[in-house]
Tab-separated table of C-alpha atoms in Angstrom:
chain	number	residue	atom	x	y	z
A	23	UNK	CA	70.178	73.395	144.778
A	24	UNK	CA	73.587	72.323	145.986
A	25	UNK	CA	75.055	73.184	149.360
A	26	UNK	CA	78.641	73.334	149.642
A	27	UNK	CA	80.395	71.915	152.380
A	28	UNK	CA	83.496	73.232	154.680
A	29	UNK	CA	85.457	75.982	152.235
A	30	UNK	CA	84.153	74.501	148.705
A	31	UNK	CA	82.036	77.771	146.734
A	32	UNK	CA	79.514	76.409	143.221
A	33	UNK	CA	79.625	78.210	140.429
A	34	UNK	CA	77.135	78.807	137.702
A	35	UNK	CA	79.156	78.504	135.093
A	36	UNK	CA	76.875	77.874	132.056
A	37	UNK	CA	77.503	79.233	129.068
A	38	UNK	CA	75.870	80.834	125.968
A	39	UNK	CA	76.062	79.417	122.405
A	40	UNK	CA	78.915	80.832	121.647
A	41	UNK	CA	79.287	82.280	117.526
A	42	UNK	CA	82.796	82.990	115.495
A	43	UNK	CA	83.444	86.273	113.889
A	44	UNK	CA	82.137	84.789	110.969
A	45	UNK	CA	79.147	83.908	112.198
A	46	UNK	CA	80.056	79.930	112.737
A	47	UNK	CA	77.995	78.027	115.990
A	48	UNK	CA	80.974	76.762	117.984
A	49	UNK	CA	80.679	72.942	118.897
A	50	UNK	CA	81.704	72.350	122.598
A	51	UNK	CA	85.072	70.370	121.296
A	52	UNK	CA	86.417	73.459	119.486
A	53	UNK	CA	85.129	75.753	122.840
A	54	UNK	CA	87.814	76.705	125.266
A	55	UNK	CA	87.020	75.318	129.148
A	56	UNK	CA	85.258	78.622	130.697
A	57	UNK	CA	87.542	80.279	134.014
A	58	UNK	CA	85.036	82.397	134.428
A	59	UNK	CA	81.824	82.282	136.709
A	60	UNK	CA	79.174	83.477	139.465
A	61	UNK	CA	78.929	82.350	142.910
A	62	UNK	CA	75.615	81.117	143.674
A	63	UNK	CA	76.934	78.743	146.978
A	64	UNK	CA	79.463	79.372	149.930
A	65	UNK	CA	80.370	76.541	152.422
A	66	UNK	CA	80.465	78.056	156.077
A	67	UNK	CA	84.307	78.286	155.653
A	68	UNK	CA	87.345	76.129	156.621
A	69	UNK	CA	88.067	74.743	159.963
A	70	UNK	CA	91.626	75.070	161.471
A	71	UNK	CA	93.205	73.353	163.689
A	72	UNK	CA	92.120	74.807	167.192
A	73	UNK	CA	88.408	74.292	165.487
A	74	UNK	CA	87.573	77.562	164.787
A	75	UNK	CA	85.789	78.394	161.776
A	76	UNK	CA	87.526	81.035	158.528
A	77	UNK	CA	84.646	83.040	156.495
A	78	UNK	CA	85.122	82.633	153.273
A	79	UNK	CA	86.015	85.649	151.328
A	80	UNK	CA	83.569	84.918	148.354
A	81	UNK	CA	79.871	85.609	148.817
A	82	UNK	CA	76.987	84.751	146.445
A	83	UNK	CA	76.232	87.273	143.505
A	84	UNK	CA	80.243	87.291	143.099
A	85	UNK	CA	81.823	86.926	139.594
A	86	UNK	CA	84.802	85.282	139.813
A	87	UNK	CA	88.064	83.857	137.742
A	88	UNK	CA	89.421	80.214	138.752
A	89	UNK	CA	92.051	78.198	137.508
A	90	UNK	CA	90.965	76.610	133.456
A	91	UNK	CA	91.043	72.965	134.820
A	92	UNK	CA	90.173	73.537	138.723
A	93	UNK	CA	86.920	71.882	140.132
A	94	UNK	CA	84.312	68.952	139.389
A	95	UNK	CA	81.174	70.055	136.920
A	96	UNK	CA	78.145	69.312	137.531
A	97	UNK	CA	75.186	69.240	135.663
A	98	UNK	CA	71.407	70.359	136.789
A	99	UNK	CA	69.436	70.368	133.747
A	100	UNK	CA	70.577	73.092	131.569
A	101	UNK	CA	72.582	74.677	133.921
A	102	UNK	CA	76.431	73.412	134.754
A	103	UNK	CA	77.863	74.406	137.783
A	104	UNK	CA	81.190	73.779	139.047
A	105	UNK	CA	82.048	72.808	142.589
A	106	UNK	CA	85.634	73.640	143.641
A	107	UNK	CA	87.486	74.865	146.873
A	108	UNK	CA	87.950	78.734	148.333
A	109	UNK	CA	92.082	78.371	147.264
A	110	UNK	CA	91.419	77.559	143.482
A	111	UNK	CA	89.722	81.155	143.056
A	112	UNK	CA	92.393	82.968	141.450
A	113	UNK	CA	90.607	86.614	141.609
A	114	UNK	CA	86.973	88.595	141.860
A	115	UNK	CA	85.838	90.842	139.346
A	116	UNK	CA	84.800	93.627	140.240
């Protein structure tokens, strides 16, 4: 499992086959990039300047909405998750 460092959160961000209307299998070129996706890591927090340490606001089990292009994927297996920083969450769903 991966262990996020300072304020950087993973994601699980893995997706089903995905099927048209029509019943067509979607390849992953004609997929759109997922901004969707569950917190299953949180980094300690940021440090700031005096060296005090900022909880994150995201905790594991979360669902959450980032930016379409934020992040670096990573793959572990069949699973992709997605390694990005506490500021590129836009929102949680709740």
């Amino acid at each position: 499992m991966l262990k996020p460092l300072g304020n950087r959160v993973v994601l699980d961000i893995s997706e089903k086959e995905e099927v048209s209307k029509s019943g067509i299998i979607l390849t992953e070129s004609a997929k759109e990039k997922p901004t969707q996706g569950a917190v299953v890591a949180v980094g300690p927090g940021r440090l700031t300047d005096d060296g005090s340490r900022v909880a994150p606001e995201v905790k594991e089990g979360d669902t959450v909405v980032f930016a379409q292009y934020a992040g670096t994927e990573v793959k572990d297996g069949e699973t992709t998750y997605l390694i990005l920083t506490e500021d590129e969450i836009l929102a949680v769903i709740q």
